[in-house]
Amino acid sequence: MQGGLGSPAALSHAYVQHPPLRCDIPDIRGLFYDDANKFLIAPTADRILYWKIAPSAPSGPPNSDPVNEGPVLSVRFSLDQKAIGIQRSSHEVEFRNRETGEACSKKCRADSETILGFFWTDCPTCDVITIKTSGLDLLVYEPQSNALRLVESKKFNVTWYLYTHESRLLLLASGMQCTLFTGYQFSAGGIVKLPKFEMMMSKCEANNKPVLAAADVHIVTVYGRIYCLQLDRVNMALNLYRFYRDAVVQQATLPTYSSRIAVSAVDNLIMVHQIDAKVVILYDVFMDSYTPISAPLPLLVRGLPSNSRQAAQTADHQSSAYGGTLYGEGWNFLIPDLICDADNGLLWKLHLDLESITASTSDAPSILEFLQRRKYDLSTVKTLSLAIIRTIILERRPINLVAKAMDVILDSYSRLMKMGGSAAGARRTSEQNDQSSGQPVEGSHVVSQEPPSGTMNRPVLHTDSAIEVECRPEDGITNLAAHVDRTFLNASSDSEDIANTSRAPSQATSGATSKRLQVLGEDSRPLASGASMQHGTHVASVTISPIEMFQSVFLLVEDEMMGDPAYLIVVIMEFLRSMSKAGLKAPPNLYVMLTTLLTRSNRYAEIALFVSNKILEPSRELAMQLVELGLQHSLTRKLGMDMLRERCLHHDYVAVLLQEGYYLEALRYARKYKVITVQPALFLEKAVAKDSAQNVAAVLSFFSELMPSFKTTSDYGRYQHVLSEMV
């Protein structure tokens, strides 16, 4: 794989951190994961041991609760953690009040039905749902009376089920091949019943009818969207289904290159584990792109004690170092991002190596878009993004590529501002393209952030015309930027080909998505995930403000590009164009830097052009810089003085006149605009230096009239004495 941005090729894009959570306690009867409460549970003969693994893995001993002796098939704590549900057999679930220790049971008829499982819910009409081969029982748990009350029974055949608390989605499989599905979402907003649908399976032989196993179906929530992934072992692919209130749509097929896989969801990426090859494939479905974002690479164990100086470690070395086997038979992949090694009593958490992913591509705009969508390891995201921008500038990449990279950064920051962000330096130039929280960037045809529980919004479809309107330049910067001579850049046609190639797949997939969405009804709404993603907080953490761009990019690259400032000038112009398009205001010091660079190249005419056309926005900093640079160019000085007057910076205007020796003109200006902030002593010193008693007397008289309290100061007495000696 090609290394990116001057970095070496990556060894791995995913890893687990050593040491893991160890739960190898003697006499435990298996390990269970309660995804609603983020508990890892280890039952013993008479106790329930559990660890709270979120937001971080604990280092101390587990908590414990006493329970009755008996078999344990599954364990789930209630959402308020006041009760424990324990499935004792295929016909009984025991519910235990943790405060009183009292227990009650839910049993089914042993001769006609079997309990497949149960889960707790925040649905307003029920607390517990039990899944049986004959249907569903919706129950209310009453701790005061230590009883269960049946609210409703739903009757139908069920072979197996799948449920995740993150999605609040329950899928019930039935039929001879277990390919017919009934779906319900039990959330705080109520109960949503999905239409029945069928998953397709390829046949390896004409008369063979394979049965779909529960292990081959996965529910994942990425970018707030709920997906179902179904493994087609014959075609070695994952069929990707998207859920709507009135339809279930197969949106894509993800190649797995193996029939023996596991699935995880890490930081909104779908992670496919090839068990036999012991490698990981990453998919990012945000922009409806269904190809791997990188080549398959092994899963690494970081933090292992090792005497080897080599960066790479073989799978056998890692296995021997931590005492287990990578992708061993005892590995159980827990959605979204955990691995339970039941054989060794270990719990691993999956992580993305963002630095390695960044190093694996040279397409800076694409990797910046990727980084801006991440919500974990936020400091690394920002550091990498700023480093990428600096690198492509120092490497003098084609200007169109640098411009696209800046568009990505500033578009992300602009969306934060439109969502009500409080960072400084932002202004809205148009409200017509305002987007709701979590709405996708251009090219995505379905909202990426679903509403909170109980609110179902329609999908927002972005048309091409809307995209074109959003990308139109403002304030004439694009046209004026063309005035800058770009012939020195040697921008070859290859760079244009790269840009068009990177854009083409997005357009193709967008068209395919539009065709798929035509099958949905007018009232189709994406099924909302039950968990809030807090997308706004995430964006506020990873976005990069214009001030940060100036401080962490332009200030750092300026010294290294001092010998040939022409390229940096064009880069800054593109940055200003991108800021104007995004409706943002540039830091005043950036205009100062641009003016300085133009002066070093003796491009004074362009300074005047940019000032007159408001490309260089007026500010005190810019005006003072123009005055300073005007020592070698009188017209540039005049631009600075005019800017001070136009912005009513009278004190600075007077100070400049005084510094240059025009103290009488400064006095007249101070009288006209009533500038009382100046120091009389400065003017008196200039008058004394001219050795003119008349001028000293005029200055004393002026300040006595302008500031009556001046006569009571020591300066007045001292210079009155000087005047008497001069006469």
XYZ file of N, CA and C in Angstrom, residues 468-669:
606
model
N -24.648 22.773 -5.592
C -24.014 23.814 -6.389
C -24.196 25.181 -5.756
N -25.388 25.441 -5.200
C -25.619 26.726 -4.553
C -24.675 26.907 -3.378
N -24.485 25.833 -2.613
C -23.647 25.936 -1.424
C -22.197 26.186 -1.787
N -21.777 25.742 -2.965
C -20.370 25.847 -3.341
C -20.071 27.116 -4.125
N -21.046 28.004 -4.315
C -20.765 29.206 -5.079
C -19.868 30.139 -4.293
N -18.889 30.788 -4.951
C -18.023 31.738 -4.246
C -18.793 32.999 -3.895
N -18.328 33.687 -2.869
C -18.938 34.923 -2.419
C -17.908 36.035 -2.413
N -18.431 37.271 -2.480
C -17.617 38.487 -2.364
C -16.587 38.626 -3.471
N -16.703 37.860 -4.528
C -15.812 38.026 -5.659
C -14.410 37.552 -5.439
N -14.148 36.797 -4.395
C -12.773 36.381 -4.102
C -12.247 35.444 -5.171
N -13.106 34.544 -5.653
C -12.636 33.583 -6.653
C -12.139 34.295 -7.894
N -12.900 35.289 -8.356
C -12.492 36.002 -9.567
C -11.217 36.788 -9.335
N -11.120 37.448 -8.192
C -9.929 38.246 -7.932
C -8.718 37.386 -7.648
N -8.957 36.196 -7.075
C -7.828 35.311 -6.801
C -7.166 34.865 -8.087
N -7.945 34.851 -9.164
C -7.365 34.456 -10.450
C -6.305 35.440 -10.899
N -6.336 36.668 -10.320
C -5.332 37.661 -10.678
C -3.941 37.233 -10.236
N -3.881 36.412 -9.193
C -2.587 35.963 -8.704
C -1.945 35.049 -9.742
N -0.716 35.288 -10.072
C -0.024 34.510 -11.092
C 0.271 33.120 -10.576
N -0.302 32.096 -11.229
C -0.095 30.716 -10.791
C 0.817 29.939 -11.730
N 1.442 30.587 -12.667
C 2.242 29.846 -13.635
C 3.410 29.132 -12.988
N 3.886 29.654 -11.866
C 5.043 29.046 -11.202
C 4.684 27.730 -10.532
N 3.382 27.430 -10.387
C 2.980 26.243 -9.645
C 3.177 24.968 -10.434
N 3.235 25.070 -11.776
C 3.397 23.880 -12.621
C 2.341 22.832 -12.311
N 1.103 23.264 -12.179
C 0.007 22.336 -11.877
C -0.284 21.516 -13.119
N 0.090 20.245 -13.100
C -0.064 19.385 -14.261
C -1.472 18.855 -14.364
N -1.799 18.286 -15.516
C -3.123 17.704 -15.717
C -3.314 16.472 -14.858
N -2.218 15.886 -14.379
C -2.352 14.700 -13.534
C -3.105 15.024 -12.261
N -2.842 16.196 -11.704
C -3.536 16.548 -10.472
C -5.027 16.688 -10.703
N -5.427 17.229 -11.866
C -6.853 17.312 -12.165
C -7.451 15.930 -12.303
N -6.702 15.004 -12.929
C -7.212 13.645 -13.085
C -7.431 12.995 -11.727
N -6.507 13.229 -10.813
C -6.656 12.654 -9.475
C -7.910 13.186 -8.811
N -8.147 14.495 -8.942
C -9.329 15.092 -8.321
C -10.605 14.531 -8.918
N -10.634 14.398 -10.253
C -11.840 13.885 -10.886
C -12.065 12.426 -10.539
N -10.970 11.674 -10.431
C -11.111 10.260 -10.090
C -11.656 10.080 -8.697
N -11.186 10.916 -7.755
C -11.666 10.792 -6.382
C -13.112 11.224 -6.260
N -13.584 12.080 -7.196
C -14.953 12.545 -7.125
C -15.908 11.575 -7.796
N -15.437 10.838 -8.770
C -16.333 9.996 -9.550
C -17.016 8.911 -8.744
N -16.320 8.142 -7.898
C -17.021 7.100 -7.145
C -18.130 7.654 -6.274
N -17.920 8.850 -5.701
C -18.952 9.429 -4.853
C -20.201 9.728 -5.655
N -20.013 10.254 -6.898
C -21.170 10.556 -7.719
C -21.882 9.288 -8.136
N -21.102 8.249 -8.443
C -21.722 6.999 -8.869
C -22.528 6.367 -7.755
N -21.947 6.312 -6.569
C -22.667 5.701 -5.452
C -23.865 6.535 -5.049
N -23.758 7.882 -5.207
C -24.900 8.713 -4.867
C -26.067 8.421 -5.788
N -25.767 8.217 -7.083
C -26.832 7.887 -8.011
C -27.473 6.564 -7.686
N -26.644 5.580 -7.319
C -27.193 4.279 -6.958
C -28.078 4.374 -5.730
N -27.649 5.200 -4.777
C -28.462 5.369 -3.572
C -29.805 5.991 -3.900
N -29.794 6.985 -4.818
C -31.055 7.615 -5.182
C -32.017 6.615 -5.796
N -31.489 5.717 -6.640
C -32.352 4.715 -7.248
C -32.917 3.781 -6.193
N -32.082 3.397 -5.212
C -32.577 2.489 -4.185
C -33.660 3.144 -3.347
N -33.510 4.454 -3.099
C -34.476 5.116 -2.242
C -35.816 5.330 -2.920
N -35.887 5.161 -4.253
C -37.144 5.350 -4.941
C -38.178 4.314 -4.544
N -37.730 3.187 -3.995
C -38.684 2.152 -3.618
C -39.383 2.489 -2.311
N -38.902 3.500 -1.578
C -39.503 3.842 -0.302
C -40.726 4.719 -0.513
N -41.655 4.638 0.427
C -42.841 5.461 0.356
C -42.558 6.900 0.724
N -43.566 7.763 0.489
C -43.396 9.179 0.773
C -43.160 9.436 2.260
N -43.707 8.580 3.113
C -43.595 8.787 4.556
C -42.472 7.984 5.187
N -41.560 7.461 4.351
C -40.472 6.663 4.905
C -39.577 7.526 5.774
N -39.251 7.004 6.935
C -38.340 7.691 7.837
C -37.285 6.702 8.291
N -36.029 7.121 8.343
C -35.012 6.222 8.887
C -35.344 5.858 10.321
N -35.121 4.625 10.673
C -35.375 4.170 12.032
C -34.314 4.747 12.951
N -34.747 5.457 13.991
C -33.808 6.142 14.878
C -33.190 5.154 15.848
N -31.905 5.319 16.102
C -31.261 4.516 17.128
C -31.691 5.009 18.493
N -31.689 4.110 19.454
C -32.153 4.482 20.787
C -31.174 5.324 21.553
N -29.892 5.198 21.254
C -28.874 5.908 22.022
C -28.551 7.232 21.374
N -28.430 8.246 22.178
C -28.039 9.553 21.675
C -26.558 9.556 21.376
N -26.194 10.122 20.197
C -24.784 10.138 19.820
C -24.062 11.387 20.296
N -24.805 12.416 20.732
C -24.189 13.659 21.170
C -23.221 14.166 20.121
N -23.750 14.224 18.891
C -22.883 14.557 17.766
C -22.348 15.978 17.858
N -23.150 16.882 18.408
C -22.697 18.260 18.479
C -21.452 18.418 19.323
N -21.398 17.735 20.460
C -20.220 17.796 21.316
C -19.008 17.269 20.590
N -19.215 16.207 19.831
C -18.108 15.624 19.087
C -17.558 16.610 18.080
N -18.443 17.242 17.316
C -17.989 18.167 16.290
C -17.224 19.321 16.914
N -17.731 19.817 18.061
C -17.065 20.935 18.704
C -15.648 20.570 19.126
N -15.372 19.316 19.330
C -14.063 18.901 19.808
C -13.064 18.681 18.679
N -13.520 18.226 17.513
C -12.566 17.877 16.463
C -12.428 18.947 15.400
N -13.372 19.854 15.294
C -13.263 20.874 14.259
C -12.109 21.817 14.553
N -11.595 22.420 13.495
C -10.443 23.305 13.589
C -10.893 24.699 13.181
N -10.710 25.656 14.056
C -11.145 27.025 13.791
C -10.132 27.738 12.900
N -10.541 28.824 12.236
C -9.583 29.616 11.446
C -8.404 30.113 12.267
N -8.648 30.449 13.533
C -7.534 30.907 14.376
C -6.526 29.781 14.581
N -7.022 28.558 14.806
C -6.115 27.419 14.961
C -5.361 27.140 13.670
N -6.023 27.317 12.537
C -5.329 27.145 11.257
C -4.186 28.145 11.128
N -4.432 29.383 11.518
C -3.378 30.393 11.424
C -2.217 30.070 12.359
N -2.557 29.731 13.613
C -1.506 29.521 14.609
C -0.741 28.221 14.389
N -1.430 27.150 13.977
C -0.801 25.828 13.903
C -0.401 25.419 12.502
N -0.750 26.227 11.508
C -0.371 25.902 10.130
C 0.436 27.040 9.522
N -0.200 28.181 9.298
C 0.451 29.242 8.526
C 1.651 29.836 9.255
N 1.546 30.039 10.563
C 2.699 30.574 11.287
C 3.882 29.615 11.248
N 3.608 28.316 11.262
C 4.690 27.337 11.299
C 5.331 27.121 9.934
N 4.552 27.254 8.869
C 5.127 27.019 7.533
C 5.731 28.288 6.949
N 5.420 29.454 7.511
C 5.904 30.705 6.922
C 7.427 30.762 6.896
N 8.065 30.426 8.016
C 9.523 30.515 8.068
C 10.179 29.558 7.087
N 9.608 28.356 6.933
C 10.222 27.371 6.046
C 10.015 27.700 4.578
N 9.080 28.585 4.264
C 8.815 28.936 2.870
C 9.201 30.380 2.587
N 10.088 30.937 3.420
C 10.450 32.338 3.284
C 11.157 32.620 1.960
N 11.929 31.649 1.456
C 12.701 31.887 0.246
C 11.845 32.080 -0.983
N 10.691 31.442 -1.051
C 9.811 31.551 -2.213
C 8.378 31.691 -1.715
N 7.970 32.931 -1.412
C 6.645 33.113 -0.802
C 5.479 32.998 -1.776
N 5.754 32.878 -3.073
C 4.668 32.907 -4.063
C 3.667 31.776 -3.831
N 4.168 30.564 -3.544
C 3.266 29.426 -3.334
C 2.399 29.656 -2.100
N 3.009 30.149 -1.024
C 2.253 30.383 0.201
C 1.205 31.468 0.001
N 1.499 32.442 -0.838
C 0.512 33.487 -1.132
C -0.736 32.879 -1.761
N -0.523 32.000 -2.738
C -1.668 31.372 -3.407
C -2.432 30.489 -2.421
N -1.713 29.790 -1.530
C -2.377 28.944 -0.537
C -3.269 29.796 0.370
N -2.751 30.942 0.817
C -3.551 31.819 1.677
C -4.759 32.357 0.925
N -4.580 32.676 -0.361
C -5.715 33.143 -1.151
C -6.792 32.069 -1.253
N -6.372 30.827 -1.436
C -7.352 29.744 -1.487
C -8.033 29.550 -0.134
N -7.278 29.747 0.922
C -7.860 29.652 2.262
C -8.913 30.742 2.464
N -8.622 31.950 2.004
C -9.595 33.030 2.114
C -10.830 32.741 1.268
N -10.628 32.169 0.087
C -11.772 31.800 -0.757
C -12.637 30.768 -0.050
N -11.989 29.768 0.540
C -12.726 28.730 1.236
C -13.466 29.303 2.444
N -12.844 30.254 3.147
C -13.499 30.874 4.294
C -14.717 31.665 3.857
N -14.608 32.363 2.747
C -15.743 33.136 2.255
C -16.891 32.219 1.868
N -16.568 31.101 1.220
C -17.608 30.153 0.822
C -18.293 29.552 2.037
N -17.537 29.314 3.093
C -18.101 28.719 4.302
C -18.764 29.749 5.204
N -18.664 31.051 4.845
C -19.285 32.075 5.669
C -18.548 32.358 6.954
N -17.216 32.270 6.924
C -16.406 32.476 8.119
C -15.532 33.708 7.962
N -15.078 34.218 9.072
C -14.235 35.407 9.100
C -12.809 35.019 9.436
N -11.873 35.497 8.647
C -10.467 35.138 8.836
C -9.860 35.941 9.981
N -8.857 35.377 10.655
C -8.152 36.135 11.696
C -7.425 37.330 11.079
N -7.455 38.508 11.715
C -6.778 39.681 11.140
C -5.298 39.443 10.868
N -4.639 38.660 11.716
C -3.202 38.433 11.516
C -2.902 37.678 10.232
N -3.885 36.930 9.705
C -3.666 36.254 8.431
C -3.536 37.275 7.308
N -4.341 38.354 7.346
C -4.218 39.414 6.348
C -2.877 40.126 6.495
N -2.421 40.271 7.713
C -1.110 40.882 7.933
C -0.021 40.022 7.296
N -0.108 38.702 7.481
C 0.874 37.806 6.891
C 0.847 37.880 5.369
N -0.352 37.876 4.796
C -0.461 37.942 3.336
C 0.137 39.237 2.808
N -0.128 40.330 3.493
C 0.430 41.613 3.065
C 1.953 41.599 3.127
N 2.500 41.026 4.172
C 3.955 40.938 4.311
C 4.563 40.109 3.188
N 3.931 38.987 2.865
C 4.446 38.133 1.791
C 4.386 38.844 0.447
N 3.316 39.574 0.190
C 3.214 40.316 -1.073
C 4.274 41.407 -1.144
N 4.559 42.041 -0.014
C 5.580 43.095 0.005
C 6.956 42.528 -0.300
N 7.264 41.342 0.236
C 8.574 40.736 -0.027
C 8.763 40.423 -1.502
N 7.664 40.233 -2.201
C 7.744 39.971 -3.639
C 7.536 41.235 -4.460
N 7.517 42.394 -3.789
C 7.311 43.684 -4.468
C 6.003 43.717 -5.258
N 4.970 43.104 -4.698
C 3.670 43.051 -5.386
C 2.722 44.056 -4.731
N 3.148 45.334 -4.765
C 2.372 46.381 -4.104
C 1.054 46.641 -4.815
N 1.028 46.471 -6.122
C -0.212 46.714 -6.862
C -1.307 45.748 -6.415
N -0.919 44.511 -6.125
C -1.917 43.544 -5.690
C -2.419 43.861 -4.287
N -1.556 44.429 -3.450
C -2.017 44.849 -2.124
C -3.120 45.880 -2.267
N -2.895 46.872 -3.141
C -3.913 47.900 -3.360
C -5.194 47.287 -3.914
N -5.058 46.328 -4.827
C -6.234 45.674 -5.409
C -7.017 44.907 -4.356
N -6.316 44.177 -3.520
C -6.990 43.375 -2.497
C -7.646 44.251 -1.430
N -7.004 45.384 -1.103
C -7.603 46.284 -0.118
C -8.859 46.931 -0.679
N -8.790 47.405 -1.917
C -9.947 48.092 -2.505
C -11.125 47.158 -2.714
N -10.868 45.876 -2.939
C -11.941 44.912 -3.174
C -12.304 44.123 -1.915
N -11.803 44.576 -0.756
C -12.158 43.986 0.532
C -11.737 42.521 0.657
N -10.791 42.082 -0.167
C -10.232 40.752 0.051
C -9.407 40.770 1.335
N -8.664 41.857 1.510
C -7.991 42.092 2.782
C -8.954 42.903 3.632
N -9.609 42.248 4.580
C -10.614 42.937 5.381
C -9.946 43.960 6.292
N -10.499 45.170 6.341
C -9.891 46.225 7.167
C -9.862 45.835 8.646
N -8.760 46.144 9.289
C -8.602 45.913 10.723
C -7.468 46.790 11.216
N -7.390 46.958 12.499
C -6.304 47.757 13.065
C -4.959 47.125 12.766
N -4.891 45.778 12.921
C -3.623 45.086 12.683
C -3.146 45.284 11.246
N -4.072 45.152 10.300
C -3.691 45.309 8.899
C -3.291 46.746 8.610
N -4.038 47.691 9.139
C -3.717 49.093 8.879
C -2.327 49.448 9.399
N -2.008 49.011 10.608
C -0.687 49.310 11.159
C 0.413 48.633 10.359
N 0.130 47.419 9.850
C 1.122 46.736 9.020
C 1.339 47.484 7.713
N 0.274 47.970 7.106
C 0.409 48.730 5.861
C 1.211 50.004 6.090
N 0.982 50.659 7.216
C 1.748 51.867 7.522
C 3.230 51.542 7.675
N 3.512 50.433 8.356
C 4.918 50.052 8.551
C 5.573 49.684 7.227
N 4.863 48.917 6.408
C 5.417 48.539 5.106
C 5.515 49.738 4.174
N 4.709 50.766 4.452
C 4.709 51.946 3.592
C 5.943 52.809 3.713
N 6.843 52.472 4.621
C 8.093 53.220 4.708
C 8.890 53.112 3.421
N 8.700 51.990 2.695
C 9.377 51.815 1.410
C 8.441 52.082 0.226
N 7.171 52.301 0.504
C 6.218 52.491 -0.598
C 5.111 53.424 -0.098
N 5.118 54.650 -0.596
C 4.226 55.682 -0.069
C 2.754 55.354 -0.284
N 2.416 54.736 -1.415
C 1.012 54.420 -1.672
C 0.489 53.373 -0.681
N 1.360 52.448 -0.294
C 0.954 51.455 0.698
C 0.729 52.116 2.047
N 1.577 53.106 2.379
C 1.374 53.844 3.631
C 0.041 54.569 3.615
N -0.288 55.158 2.472
C -1.565 55.872 2.370
C -2.741 54.918 2.567
N -2.615 53.682 2.060
C -3.679 52.702 2.263
C -3.887 52.435 3.748
N -2.776 52.332 4.479
C -2.879 52.087 5.909
C -3.483 53.263 6.653
N -3.053 54.507 6.309
C -3.600 55.681 6.981
C -5.088 55.841 6.683
N -5.467 55.609 5.439
C -6.888 55.703 5.082
C -7.713 54.664 5.846
N -7.136 53.475 6.031
C -7.867 52.424 6.741
C -8.054 52.799 8.208
N -7.047 53.451 8.810
C -7.194 53.892 10.195
C -8.314 54.913 10.325
N -8.370 55.845 9.366
C -9.431 56.853 9.417
C -10.799 56.237 9.195
N -10.892 55.329 8.215
C -12.185 54.732 7.893
C -12.737 53.920 9.059
N -11.850 53.316 9.825
C -12.289 52.510 10.964
C -12.337 53.328 12.260
N -12.187 54.656 12.113
C -12.280 55.573 13.258
C -11.266 55.222 14.347
N -10.099 54.781 13.937
C -9.030 54.490 14.883
C -8.197 55.768 15.054
N -8.837 56.767 15.638
C -8.241 58.100 15.680
C -6.982 58.137 16.531
N -6.975 57.433 17.625
C -5.787 57.448 18.477
C -4.576 56.904 17.711
N -4.772 55.793 17.011
C -3.659 55.215 16.244
C -3.227 56.144 15.115
N -4.186 56.807 14.489
C -3.854 57.735 13.405
C -2.990 58.879 13.928
N -3.380 59.422 15.053
C -2.599 60.510 15.651
C -1.218 60.005 16.059
N -1.161 58.800 16.623
C 0.126 58.257 17.053
C 1.075 58.074 15.876
N 0.547 57.627 14.712
C 1.393 57.442 13.539
C 1.913 58.792 13.051
N 1.039 59.796 12.971
C 1.488 61.131 12.546
C 2.560 61.669 13.480
N 2.351 61.468 14.773
C 3.326 61.956 15.742
C 4.650 61.216 15.616
N 4.579 59.901 15.398
C 5.807 59.116 15.279
C 6.625 59.546 14.066
N 5.938 59.967 13.031
C 6.638 60.375 11.815
C 7.000 61.857 11.819
N 6.725 62.557 12.932
C 7.154 63.949 13.068
C 6.131 64.982 12.673
N 4.961 64.571 12.237
C 3.927 65.524 11.826
C 3.048 65.879 13.036
N 3.660 66.508 14.024
C 2.921 66.709 15.264
C 1.881 67.812 15.148
N 2.114 68.803 14.305
C 1.108 69.852 14.128
C -0.122 69.316 13.405
N 0.127 68.489 12.388
C -0.998 67.857 11.696
C -1.745 66.924 12.645
N -0.989 66.249 13.515
C -1.617 65.369 14.500
C -2.482 66.165 15.472
N -2.000 67.386 15.845
C -2.787 68.224 16.745
C -4.102 68.654 16.095
N -4.020 69.039 14.825
C -5.240 69.462 14.138
C -6.238 68.311 14.042
N -5.705 67.088 13.772
C -6.590 65.917 13.667
C -7.193 65.587 15.032
